[in-house]
Amino acid sequence: MKLGDWVVLLPGQESGQVVEVATLWGDQRLRVWLPAQQTMLSVPPDRVRPLAQAEHLWSPEALAYLTAAARVGEALTQEVLLAPIGAPVIPLPHQLHALSRAVSGDRIRYLLADEVGLGKTIEAGLILRELKLRGLVRRVLVVAPAGLVTQWVAEMKTHFHEDFRLILSEDLSALERWTSEGNPWQSHPQVVTTMDGIKPLDSRRGWSAGEVAEFNRRRLEDLVASGWDLVIVDESHRLGGSTEDVARHQLGRALAECAPYLLLLSATPHQGKSDAFLRLLSLLDPMAFPDLASLTQERVRPFVIRTEKRHAVTAEGQPLFLPRRTELRAIPWQDRHQRQRDLYEAATAYARNGYNRALAKQQRHIGFLMVLLQRLVSSSTRAFSHTIERRLAVVRSLRPGLAGTQPPAGGTWFDPRQALETDGEQQITLAVGVDPQGQAEELAELEALLTAAKQAEANGPDPKAEALFDLLQQMQQETGDPEVKILIFTEFLPTQEMLAGFLRARGCTAGCLNGSLDLEDRRTLQRQFATDLRVLISTEAGGEGLNLQFCHIVVNYDLPWNPMRIEQRIGRVDRIGQRQVVRAFNLVLANSVEHRVRDVLEEKLAVILAEFGVDKTGDVLDTAEAEAVFEKVYRESFLAPDTVERSVEAALTQVRQAAAARRTGAGVLGSEGEVETSRLEALRDHPIFHWLERMVVSYCRSHGGQAEMQDRRGLRSWNLTWPDGSTAERVVFTPQEAAADPRARHLTLEDPTVRGLAQRPWVWAPGQPIPLVLVGDIPSGVSGYWSLWRIAVRSAPVPRPLEATSVDEQLSRSHRILALFMRDDGRVFQPTARRVWDVLIAGEWLAGDPVAGEASTNAFNRLRGLAEEHGDPLYRRIRDEHRQRLGREREKGERAFRVRHEAIQRIGLEQVRNHRLAALAAEEATWTTNLKAQEDLRPELTALVLLRVEGAGGT
């Protein structure tokens, strides 16, 4: 070996140039420059081989590997979206657009703010898959409200084959005992947990400061220190915080700082309160949003991805959502229902009198029980009777003389305001255990009510149950489908049980879905409803996470007070994929309190819906504040029936004002506008899985390993032996093959070995023999040189406080692949270059004698000059993108430092002020120096493959 020779370094077979040959005390060493790695190595002579002797470099399998790897590497430059290709879920145009926007930048920290029902969970799953396929993400944390965590686990498994572990705060002690790391959050790479289960505590009654600190350590501090790559927060507007609830914002700040990638999901991120919205956006980038003045649409838009329902379309460009029909049905009392009517009136009188007594004594918990009893008797005789029995058992358990002094056995104190956020069954459990007003008096009243309830049950079915069965028959006749699917909602388990028995006794197949079923049981029941069951009866808790697009008829057997909860119920079927007009029937007893309120409410609410739209109004209604507003309406109405119109008007005035504020706030968010559908077509039958397979198989065969294809009853797979001797059996590369053969090993770009092959550094050296290939797809007489070049810019990582350096380095080395075909007359043909690339990957060519010596060097130099000329637009694009990122970083940084400087200037103590100003100045100087270094860009042009190509086809 001599100075300047190009060699192959063993065992990795990377090319390099000898820059020094030195001998000391008989020990010869070569210093070899490896351009692909930008590094120098000192190696003994037996570690290198001359390029001319490395014939394996231009074997058919070696070239197939290199060209396929370059194709896969090109896909990894974000020119191609990987997640939707072959995924179990086919994204809609707006979801594909969201994915494209999210991964187009170097900082993947976004607020996904699509309107309700457009599939933000699917968008987050697509982004998650894309980052995993690109090798940028391994550990993922999802934080969601308690009612949504099981839905996240189910949807990630169903739509993306992603396994997530649900970890609740009560699980941590058990996990700590068997987790070897000592940190339970590290027991699984992908975790879902509840928002309120991990938020920090300032104090807790009866706890010492040490106990509070230990609680926070186990739930939040260990969580933050667990090395997450991506954090997803659902219903993230709750992290905006307020003076009343700073703990959630503290949680948001901790989550924002513990991962380089962050996705915040919320259909209602701006709830009319700019300060809370500012705190939410600051989680994405505190430097970009230092004050309220920064909340302009121009500054907010780069961080928000939002599609409105009016712009959402199908893959064929048709409107995504069909109109729906909703009908309020008032069920009249018949003579045969006299005992049920007597019970309703007695229960109403008891609840009204009991509430007034509780109000006089300021016993709000008793008042809540009275209101709940009114709702129960409107639901069903069974639900009312069951609850009265439970209440009687609690009151009877009290010892004489203790009533009114302590929580009863089996009971608890509770805050009625918090109880409003729970479902009907949880409210019953809370309410039946409250401290009674007077034990003896309540016992007598409850016993009389229970007797009346038993008599009503013995009298026959409730009027609403009979009306429901008539409705089922009507729907069967109108649709012409004897097996038409009907989804029924009720708030209470006893009503659910009664309805199931009532319908089954009349030959109607019915299933019951409620919060007691685990994830697998829920899936089984959902499958049964899609096939054998005609009716599914669901409670509020059971309905969470349901996607029942194959059903288009919903019956709300009893009505929650908040109209938005009814919308959410209907939304279980009125979802993406629904192909029929959804019909919803809301059942009420004629001339009842519920009937009077709903009648007035629907008329007046329709005016607001027409003014603001169902989605904007729904944003307002879907809040805890709205829940309290409508609870007040019903409470006032059943206490004083003549105040119905006045109570409804007052409530809707608040709704109108809040909707107006939300509309103003939503203007800051902007919208994606009309979404194109053409990109979906380009994703179908994408060849990346073929490239991946060719890359892996050809690498094994050309580097000393083996690859044998197996065919088991039509299921194709590979048995691989890697060059290091390790093996992998029953390997498949496409999602379809993996689904068809569950025992197969599915190799994707998430596998570190596979990803390493796609990113394996290689440099084609000047003077290296150039293989000759004969291509039948090119006419005879056409000949020239084909080459692949990597165009890149290199710089130091951009300094970002919230992102890991390793991630920055990967993103800052932007590159593109350029394919060139130069005919012997010097002309360049780009289409021919792409066609030759496909032929080489497929292996459909023959080998000839290579071009060597001076001819090889001359060809290399000519091709490099052409690559520099034709690659100039690609380089300029990469360079401009980098400079644009720098400009955004500079603008955000300067604004943030200015705001911080102004805040420090307002500090009254001069010594403290001067100290903080000095520290800020030092921080700004370091930031400026680091940012300045980014302007020193180094262009790179690297030859990956050079071939002599001659046409072997016909003329």
Coordinates of C-alpha atoms in Angstrom, one line a residue, residues 171-701:
D171 CA -50.1 0.1 40.2
L172 CA -46.8 1.7 41.0
S173 CA -46.1 0.0 44.3
A174 CA -46.6 -3.5 42.8
L175 CA -44.4 -2.5 39.8
E176 CA -41.6 -1.2 42.0
R177 CA -41.3 -4.6 43.7
W178 CA -40.5 -6.5 40.5
T179 CA -38.9 -3.9 38.3
S180 CA -35.2 -4.4 38.3
E181 CA -34.4 -0.8 37.4
G182 CA -36.2 0.4 40.5
N183 CA -38.2 2.8 38.4
P184 CA -41.6 1.3 37.5
W185 CA -42.1 3.7 34.5
Q186 CA -39.2 1.9 32.8
S187 CA -40.9 -1.5 32.9
H188 CA -42.3 -1.0 29.4
P189 CA -41.2 1.1 26.4
Q190 CA -44.7 2.4 25.6
V191 CA -47.0 3.5 28.5
V192 CA -50.4 5.1 28.9
T193 CA -51.3 6.7 32.2
T194 CA -53.9 9.1 33.6
M195 CA -53.4 12.9 33.8
D196 CA -54.6 13.4 37.4
G197 CA -52.8 10.2 38.6
I198 CA -49.4 11.8 38.0
K199 CA -49.9 15.5 38.7
P200 CA -47.9 16.8 41.6
L201 CA -49.3 17.6 45.0
D202 CA -48.4 20.6 47.2
S203 CA -49.9 19.0 50.3
R204 CA -52.4 16.5 51.5
R205 CA -54.3 16.3 54.7
G206 CA -52.6 14.1 57.2
W207 CA -49.4 13.7 55.2
S208 CA -46.0 15.0 56.1
A209 CA -43.8 17.0 53.7
G210 CA -41.7 13.8 53.2
E211 CA -44.7 11.7 52.3
V212 CA -45.8 14.4 49.8
A213 CA -42.3 14.4 48.3
E214 CA -42.3 10.6 48.1
F215 CA -45.7 10.6 46.4
N216 CA -44.5 13.2 43.8
R217 CA -41.2 11.3 43.2
R218 CA -42.9 8.0 42.4
R219 CA -45.6 9.5 40.2
L220 CA -44.0 12.4 38.4
E221 CA -40.2 12.7 39.0
D222 CA -39.5 9.0 38.2
L223 CA -41.8 9.4 35.2
V224 CA -40.0 12.4 33.9
A225 CA -36.6 10.7 34.4
S226 CA -37.5 7.6 32.4
G227 CA -36.0 8.7 29.1
W228 CA -39.1 9.2 26.8
D229 CA -38.6 10.1 23.2
L230 CA -42.2 11.1 22.5
V231 CA -44.9 12.4 24.8
I232 CA -48.5 12.6 23.7
V233 CA -51.1 14.4 25.9
D234 CA -54.8 14.0 25.1
E235 CA -57.3 16.7 26.1
S236 CA -54.2 18.9 26.6
H237 CA -56.2 22.1 27.2
R238 CA -56.4 20.9 30.8
L239 CA -52.7 21.6 31.1
G240 CA -53.2 25.3 30.5
G241 CA -53.9 25.6 34.3
S242 CA -55.3 28.5 36.2
T243 CA -54.9 30.1 39.6
E244 CA -57.2 27.3 40.9
D245 CA -55.4 24.4 39.3
V246 CA -51.7 25.0 38.9
A247 CA -50.8 21.3 39.4
R248 CA -51.9 20.3 35.9
H249 CA -49.8 23.1 34.4
Q250 CA -46.8 22.0 36.5
L251 CA -47.4 18.5 35.1
G252 CA -47.5 19.9 31.6
R253 CA -44.2 21.7 32.1
A254 CA -42.5 18.6 33.4
L255 CA -43.8 16.5 30.5
A256 CA -42.8 19.1 27.9
E257 CA -39.2 19.1 29.2
C258 CA -38.8 15.3 29.4
A259 CA -38.9 14.4 25.7
P260 CA -37.6 15.9 22.4
Y261 CA -41.0 15.2 20.6
L262 CA -44.3 16.4 22.0
L263 CA -47.9 16.1 20.7
L264 CA -50.7 18.0 22.4
L265 CA -54.2 16.9 21.4
S266 CA -57.3 19.1 21.9
A267 CA -60.3 20.0 19.9
T268 CA -60.8 23.0 22.2
P269 CA -57.3 24.4 23.0
H270 CA -58.5 28.0 23.1
Q271 CA -61.4 28.2 25.5
G272 CA -61.7 32.0 25.5
K273 CA -58.9 32.5 28.0
S274 CA -55.8 33.8 26.3
D275 CA -53.6 33.3 29.4
A276 CA -54.4 29.6 29.6
F277 CA -53.8 29.2 25.9
L278 CA -50.4 31.0 26.2
R279 CA -49.4 28.5 28.9
L280 CA -50.5 25.6 26.7
L281 CA -48.5 26.8 23.7
S282 CA -45.5 27.6 25.8
L283 CA -45.2 23.9 26.5
L284 CA -44.3 23.5 22.8
D285 CA -41.8 26.3 22.7
P286 CA -41.4 28.7 25.6
M287 CA -39.1 31.0 23.6
A288 CA -41.7 31.4 20.8
F289 CA -44.5 32.3 23.2
P290 CA -43.1 34.5 26.0
D291 CA -46.1 36.8 26.4
L292 CA -49.7 37.5 25.3
A293 CA -48.5 39.7 22.4
S294 CA -47.0 36.6 20.8
L295 CA -50.4 35.0 20.3
T296 CA -50.9 36.1 16.7
Q297 CA -52.1 33.7 14.0
E298 CA -48.8 34.2 12.2
R299 CA -46.8 32.9 15.2
V300 CA -49.3 30.3 16.4
R301 CA -49.9 28.7 13.0
P302 CA -46.5 26.9 12.7
F303 CA -47.3 25.0 15.9
V304 CA -50.9 24.1 15.3
I305 CA -52.4 21.5 12.9
R306 CA -56.2 22.0 12.7
T307 CA -58.8 20.8 10.2
E308 CA -62.5 21.8 10.5
K309 CA -65.3 19.4 9.7
R310 CA -66.5 21.5 6.8
H311 CA -63.2 20.9 5.1
A312 CA -62.9 17.2 5.8
V313 CA -63.4 14.9 2.8
T314 CA -63.2 11.2 1.9
A315 CA -60.5 9.8 -0.3
E316 CA -62.8 10.4 -3.2
G317 CA -63.2 14.1 -2.3
Q318 CA -66.8 13.8 -1.0
P319 CA -67.9 15.4 2.3
L320 CA -66.8 13.2 5.2
F321 CA -69.9 13.6 7.3
L322 CA -73.5 13.1 6.3
P323 CA -76.4 15.1 7.8
R324 CA -78.1 13.5 10.9
R325 CA -81.7 13.5 12.1
T326 CA -82.6 13.9 15.7
E327 CA -86.1 13.5 17.2
L328 CA -87.4 14.2 20.7
R329 CA -90.1 11.6 21.5
A330 CA -92.4 12.4 24.4
I331 CA -93.9 9.1 25.7
P332 CA -97.5 9.6 27.0
W333 CA -98.9 8.0 30.2
Q334 CA -101.5 5.3 29.4
D335 CA -104.2 4.2 31.9
R336 CA -102.3 1.0 32.5
H337 CA -99.3 2.9 33.7
Q338 CA -101.1 4.6 36.6
R339 CA -98.9 3.1 39.3
Q340 CA -95.8 4.2 37.4
R341 CA -97.2 7.7 37.2
D342 CA -98.1 7.7 40.9
L343 CA -94.5 6.7 41.7
Y344 CA -93.1 9.4 39.4
E345 CA -95.2 12.1 41.2
A346 CA -94.4 10.8 44.7
A347 CA -90.7 10.6 43.9
T348 CA -90.8 14.2 42.5
A349 CA -92.6 15.5 45.6
Y350 CA -90.1 13.7 47.9
A351 CA -87.1 15.0 46.0
R352 CA -88.5 18.6 45.9
N353 CA -89.3 18.7 49.6
G354 CA -86.0 17.0 50.5
Y355 CA -84.0 19.4 48.5
N356 CA -85.7 22.4 50.1
R357 CA -85.0 21.1 53.6
A358 CA -81.4 20.4 52.6
L359 CA -81.1 23.9 51.2
A360 CA -82.4 25.4 54.4
K361 CA -79.7 23.5 56.4
Q362 CA -77.0 24.2 53.7
Q363 CA -76.6 20.4 53.2
R364 CA -75.6 20.4 49.5
H365 CA -74.8 16.7 49.5
I366 CA -78.4 15.9 50.5
G367 CA -79.6 18.2 47.8
F368 CA -77.5 16.3 45.2
L369 CA -79.1 13.0 46.3
M370 CA -82.6 14.5 45.9
V371 CA -81.8 15.7 42.3
L372 CA -80.3 12.3 41.5
L373 CA -83.5 10.5 42.6
Q374 CA -85.5 12.7 40.3
R375 CA -83.3 11.6 37.4
L376 CA -83.6 7.9 38.4
V377 CA -87.4 7.8 38.5
S378 CA -87.3 9.3 35.0
S379 CA -85.0 6.6 33.8
S380 CA -86.8 3.5 35.1
T381 CA -88.8 2.1 37.9
R382 CA -86.0 -0.5 38.4
A383 CA -83.3 2.1 38.7
F384 CA -85.3 4.1 41.3
S385 CA -86.2 1.0 43.3
H386 CA -82.7 -0.3 43.3
T387 CA -81.3 3.0 44.6
I388 CA -83.9 3.4 47.3
E389 CA -83.0 -0.1 48.6
R390 CA -79.3 0.8 48.7
R391 CA -80.1 4.1 50.5
L392 CA -82.3 2.3 53.0
A393 CA -79.5 -0.1 53.9
V394 CA -77.1 2.9 54.5
V395 CA -79.6 4.8 56.7
R396 CA -80.5 1.7 58.7
S397 CA -76.9 1.0 59.4
L398 CA -76.5 4.2 61.4
R399 CA -76.4 4.0 65.2
P400 CA -79.1 6.2 66.9
G401 CA -77.7 9.6 67.9
L402 CA -74.9 9.7 65.3
A403 CA -77.0 10.8 62.3
G404 CA -75.7 14.2 61.0
T405 CA -72.3 13.9 62.8
Q406 CA -70.2 11.6 60.6
P407 CA -70.2 9.8 57.3
P408 CA -72.3 6.6 57.6
A409 CA -71.0 3.1 57.3
G410 CA -70.2 2.4 53.7
G411 CA -70.7 6.1 52.9
T412 CA -68.5 9.1 52.3
W413 CA -68.4 12.8 52.3
F414 CA -68.1 14.2 48.8
D415 CA -68.2 17.5 46.8
P416 CA -71.3 17.6 44.6
R417 CA -69.4 19.8 42.1
Q418 CA -66.9 17.0 41.5
A419 CA -69.6 14.4 41.4
L420 CA -71.0 16.1 38.3
E421 CA -68.0 15.0 36.3
T422 CA -68.6 11.3 37.0
D423 CA -71.1 9.0 35.3
G424 CA -74.5 8.0 36.6
E425 CA -73.4 4.8 38.4
Q426 CA -70.6 6.6 40.2
Q427 CA -73.0 9.3 41.3
I428 CA -75.4 6.7 42.7
T429 CA -72.5 5.2 44.7
L430 CA -71.6 8.6 46.1
A431 CA -75.0 9.9 46.8
V432 CA -76.6 6.9 48.6
G433 CA -73.9 7.1 51.2
V434 CA -74.3 10.7 52.2
D435 CA -75.2 11.6 55.8
P436 CA -79.0 11.8 56.2
Q437 CA -81.0 14.8 57.4
G438 CA -82.9 12.9 60.0
Q439 CA -82.7 9.1 60.4
A440 CA -86.2 8.3 61.5
E441 CA -88.0 10.7 59.2
E442 CA -86.0 9.6 56.1
L443 CA -86.6 5.9 56.9
A444 CA -90.3 6.3 56.8
E445 CA -90.3 8.2 53.6
L446 CA -87.9 5.8 51.9
E447 CA -89.9 2.7 53.0
A448 CA -93.1 4.3 51.5
L449 CA -91.3 5.0 48.2
L450 CA -89.9 1.5 48.0
T451 CA -93.4 0.0 48.5
A452 CA -94.7 2.2 45.7
A453 CA -91.8 1.3 43.4
K454 CA -92.3 -2.5 44.0
Q455 CA -96.0 -2.1 43.2
A456 CA -95.1 -0.2 40.0
E457 CA -92.7 -2.9 38.9
A458 CA -95.3 -5.6 39.5
N459 CA -97.8 -3.6 37.5
G460 CA -95.9 -4.2 34.2
P461 CA -93.4 -2.6 32.0
D462 CA -92.6 1.1 32.1
P463 CA -94.2 3.2 29.4
K464 CA -90.8 4.1 27.9
A465 CA -89.8 0.5 27.7
E466 CA -92.9 -0.3 25.7
A467 CA -92.3 2.7 23.5
L468 CA -88.8 1.6 22.9
F469 CA -89.9 -1.8 21.6
D470 CA -92.4 -0.1 19.3
L471 CA -89.6 2.1 18.0
L472 CA -87.4 -1.0 17.2
Q473 CA -90.3 -2.4 15.2
Q474 CA -90.8 0.9 13.4
M475 CA -87.1 1.1 12.4
Q476 CA -87.2 -2.5 11.1
Q477 CA -90.1 -1.6 8.9
E478 CA -88.7 1.7 7.6
T479 CA -85.2 0.4 6.8
G480 CA -86.5 -2.9 5.4
D481 CA -83.8 -4.7 7.4
P482 CA -85.1 -7.3 10.0
E483 CA -81.6 -7.2 11.6
V484 CA -81.1 -3.4 11.7
K485 CA -78.6 -2.5 14.4
I486 CA -79.8 -0.2 17.3
L487 CA -77.5 1.4 19.9
I488 CA -79.3 2.3 23.2
F489 CA -77.8 4.5 25.9
T490 CA -78.8 4.7 29.5
E491 CA -77.0 6.3 32.5
F492 CA -77.8 3.6 35.0
L493 CA -77.0 -0.1 35.3
P494 CA -80.4 -1.2 36.8
T495 CA -82.1 0.4 33.7
Q496 CA -79.7 -1.4 31.4
E497 CA -80.4 -4.8 33.1
M498 CA -84.2 -4.2 32.9
L499 CA -84.1 -3.3 29.2
A500 CA -81.9 -6.3 28.3
G501 CA -84.4 -8.7 30.0
F502 CA -87.4 -6.8 28.5
L503 CA -86.1 -7.0 25.0
R504 CA -84.8 -10.6 25.2
A505 CA -88.2 -11.7 26.5
R506 CA -89.6 -10.4 23.2
G507 CA -87.2 -12.2 21.0
C508 CA -84.7 -9.4 20.4
T509 CA -81.0 -10.3 20.8
A510 CA -79.3 -7.7 23.1
G511 CA -75.9 -7.2 24.7
C512 CA -74.9 -5.0 27.6
L513 CA -71.8 -2.8 27.6
N514 CA -70.7 -1.0 30.8
G515 CA -67.6 0.1 32.6
S516 CA -67.2 -3.2 34.4
L517 CA -66.0 -5.0 31.2
D518 CA -62.3 -5.2 30.5
L519 CA -60.8 -4.3 27.2
E520 CA -61.0 -7.8 25.6
D521 CA -64.6 -8.3 26.7
R522 CA -65.5 -4.9 25.2
R523 CA -63.9 -6.0 21.9
T524 CA -65.7 -9.3 21.9
L525 CA -69.1 -7.6 22.5
Q526 CA -68.4 -5.0 19.8
R527 CA -67.7 -7.9 17.4
Q528 CA -70.9 -9.6 18.4
F529 CA -72.9 -6.4 17.9
A530 CA -71.4 -6.2 14.4
T531 CA -72.6 -9.8 13.6
D532 CA -75.2 -11.5 15.8
L533 CA -76.7 -9.0 18.2
R534 CA -79.4 -6.7 17.0
V535 CA -79.3 -4.3 20.0
L536 CA -76.4 -3.0 22.2
I537 CA -77.4 -1.3 25.4
S538 CA -74.5 0.9 26.8
T539 CA -74.0 3.0 29.8
E540 CA -71.9 6.3 29.7
A541 CA -68.8 4.5 30.9
G542 CA -69.4 1.6 28.5
G543 CA -69.7 3.9 25.6
E544 CA -66.2 5.5 26.0
G545 CA -64.0 4.5 23.1
L546 CA -66.7 2.9 21.0
N547 CA -66.5 3.1 17.2
L548 CA -69.7 1.7 15.8
Q549 CA -69.9 3.1 12.3
F550 CA -71.8 0.0 11.1
C551 CA -74.8 1.1 13.2
H552 CA -76.7 4.3 12.3
I553 CA -79.6 4.4 14.8
V554 CA -79.2 5.7 18.4
V555 CA -81.8 5.7 21.1
N556 CA -81.1 7.9 24.2
Y557 CA -83.4 6.0 26.6
D558 CA -82.7 8.5 29.4
L559 CA -81.1 11.9 28.8
P560 CA -78.1 13.4 30.5
W561 CA -78.7 17.1 31.4
N562 CA -75.8 18.4 29.3
P563 CA -76.8 18.4 25.5
M564 CA -73.1 17.7 24.7
R565 CA -73.2 14.3 26.3
I566 CA -76.0 13.4 24.0
E567 CA -73.9 14.6 21.1
Q568 CA -71.0 12.4 22.3
R569 CA -73.3 9.4 22.5
I570 CA -74.5 9.9 18.9
G571 CA -70.9 10.4 18.0
R572 CA -70.2 6.7 18.7
V573 CA -71.9 6.0 15.4
D574 CA -71.7 9.4 13.6
R575 CA -68.0 8.9 13.0
I576 CA -65.5 8.7 10.1
G577 CA -66.7 5.8 8.0
Q578 CA -70.4 6.1 8.6
R579 CA -72.1 5.7 5.2
Q580 CA -75.8 6.3 6.2
V581 CA -77.7 9.2 7.7
V582 CA -77.6 8.8 11.5
R583 CA -81.0 8.8 13.3
A584 CA -81.1 9.7 17.0
F585 CA -84.2 9.4 19.2
N586 CA -84.3 11.1 22.6
L587 CA -87.0 9.5 24.8
V588 CA -88.7 11.5 27.6
L589 CA -91.9 11.0 29.6
A590 CA -94.6 13.4 28.4
N591 CA -95.2 16.5 30.6
S592 CA -92.3 15.5 32.9
V593 CA -89.7 18.0 34.1
E594 CA -87.2 16.6 31.6
H595 CA -89.8 17.0 28.8
R596 CA -90.4 20.6 29.5
V597 CA -86.8 21.5 29.8
R598 CA -85.7 19.6 26.7
D599 CA -88.6 21.1 24.7
V600 CA -87.5 24.7 25.5
L601 CA -83.8 23.9 25.5
E602 CA -83.8 22.4 22.0
E603 CA -85.7 25.2 20.5
K604 CA -83.4 27.9 21.9
L605 CA -80.2 25.9 21.5
A606 CA -81.0 25.5 17.8
V607 CA -80.7 29.3 17.4
I608 CA -77.2 29.2 18.9
L609 CA -76.2 26.2 16.9
A610 CA -77.2 28.0 13.7
E611 CA -75.2 31.1 14.7
F612 CA -72.0 29.4 15.9
G613 CA -72.2 25.9 14.4
V614 CA -72.5 22.6 16.3
D615 CA -68.7 22.2 16.6
K616 CA -68.0 25.6 18.1
T617 CA -71.0 25.4 20.4
G618 CA -70.0 21.8 21.3
D619 CA -66.6 23.2 22.4
V620 CA -68.4 25.2 25.0
L621 CA -70.9 22.5 26.1
D622 CA -68.1 19.9 26.6
T623 CA -66.8 21.4 29.8
A624 CA -67.2 21.0 33.5
E625 CA -68.5 24.5 33.7
A626 CA -71.3 23.7 31.3
E627 CA -72.2 20.6 33.3
A628 CA -72.8 22.8 36.3
V629 CA -74.9 25.3 34.3
F630 CA -77.3 22.6 33.0
E631 CA -77.5 20.9 36.4
K632 CA -78.7 24.2 37.7
V633 CA -81.3 24.5 35.0
Y634 CA -82.8 21.1 35.8
R635 CA -82.6 21.6 39.5
E636 CA -84.4 25.0 39.3
S637 CA -87.0 23.5 36.9
F638 CA -88.0 20.6 39.1
L639 CA -88.1 22.8 42.2
A640 CA -90.2 25.5 40.4
P641 CA -91.7 24.2 37.1
D642 CA -92.9 27.6 36.1
T643 CA -89.3 28.9 35.9
V644 CA -88.3 26.6 33.0
E645 CA -88.1 29.2 30.3
R646 CA -86.3 31.7 32.5
S647 CA -83.7 29.1 33.7
V648 CA -83.0 27.9 30.2
E649 CA -82.6 31.4 28.9
A650 CA -80.1 32.3 31.6
A651 CA -78.1 29.2 30.9
L652 CA -78.0 29.7 27.2
T653 CA -76.9 33.3 27.6
Q654 CA -73.8 31.9 29.3
V655 CA -73.4 29.4 26.4
R656 CA -73.7 32.2 23.8
Q657 CA -71.1 34.4 25.5
A658 CA -68.7 31.5 25.9
A659 CA -69.2 30.4 22.3
A660 CA -68.5 34.0 21.1
A661 CA -65.3 34.0 23.1
R662 CA -64.3 30.6 21.7
R663 CA -64.9 31.8 18.2
T664 CA -62.6 34.7 18.7
G665 CA -60.0 32.4 20.2
A666 CA -60.3 29.9 17.4
G667 CA -59.4 32.6 14.9
V668 CA -55.9 32.5 16.3
L669 CA -55.6 28.8 15.6
G670 CA -56.3 29.1 11.9
S671 CA -57.3 26.1 9.7
E672 CA -55.6 23.9 7.1
G673 CA -58.4 24.7 4.6
E674 CA -59.2 22.4 1.7
V675 CA -57.2 19.2 1.8
E676 CA -56.0 17.5 -1.3
T677 CA -56.8 13.8 -2.0
S678 CA -54.1 13.0 -4.6
R679 CA -51.4 12.0 -2.1
L680 CA -53.5 9.0 -1.0
E681 CA -53.2 7.5 -4.4
A682 CA -49.4 7.7 -4.4
L683 CA -49.2 5.7 -1.2
R684 CA -51.1 2.7 -2.5
D685 CA -48.9 -0.3 -3.5
H686 CA -45.7 1.6 -2.5
P687 CA -42.5 -0.4 -3.4
I688 CA -40.6 0.4 -0.2
F689 CA -41.3 -3.1 1.2
H690 CA -39.7 -4.6 -1.9
W691 CA -36.7 -2.3 -1.5
L692 CA -36.4 -3.3 2.1
E693 CA -36.5 -7.0 1.3
R694 CA -33.9 -6.6 -1.5
M695 CA -31.6 -4.6 0.7
V696 CA -31.6 -7.2 3.5
V697 CA -31.5 -10.3 1.4
S698 CA -28.8 -8.9 -0.9
Y699 CA -26.7 -7.7 2.0
C700 CA -26.6 -11.1 3.6
R701 CA -25.7 -12.8 0.4

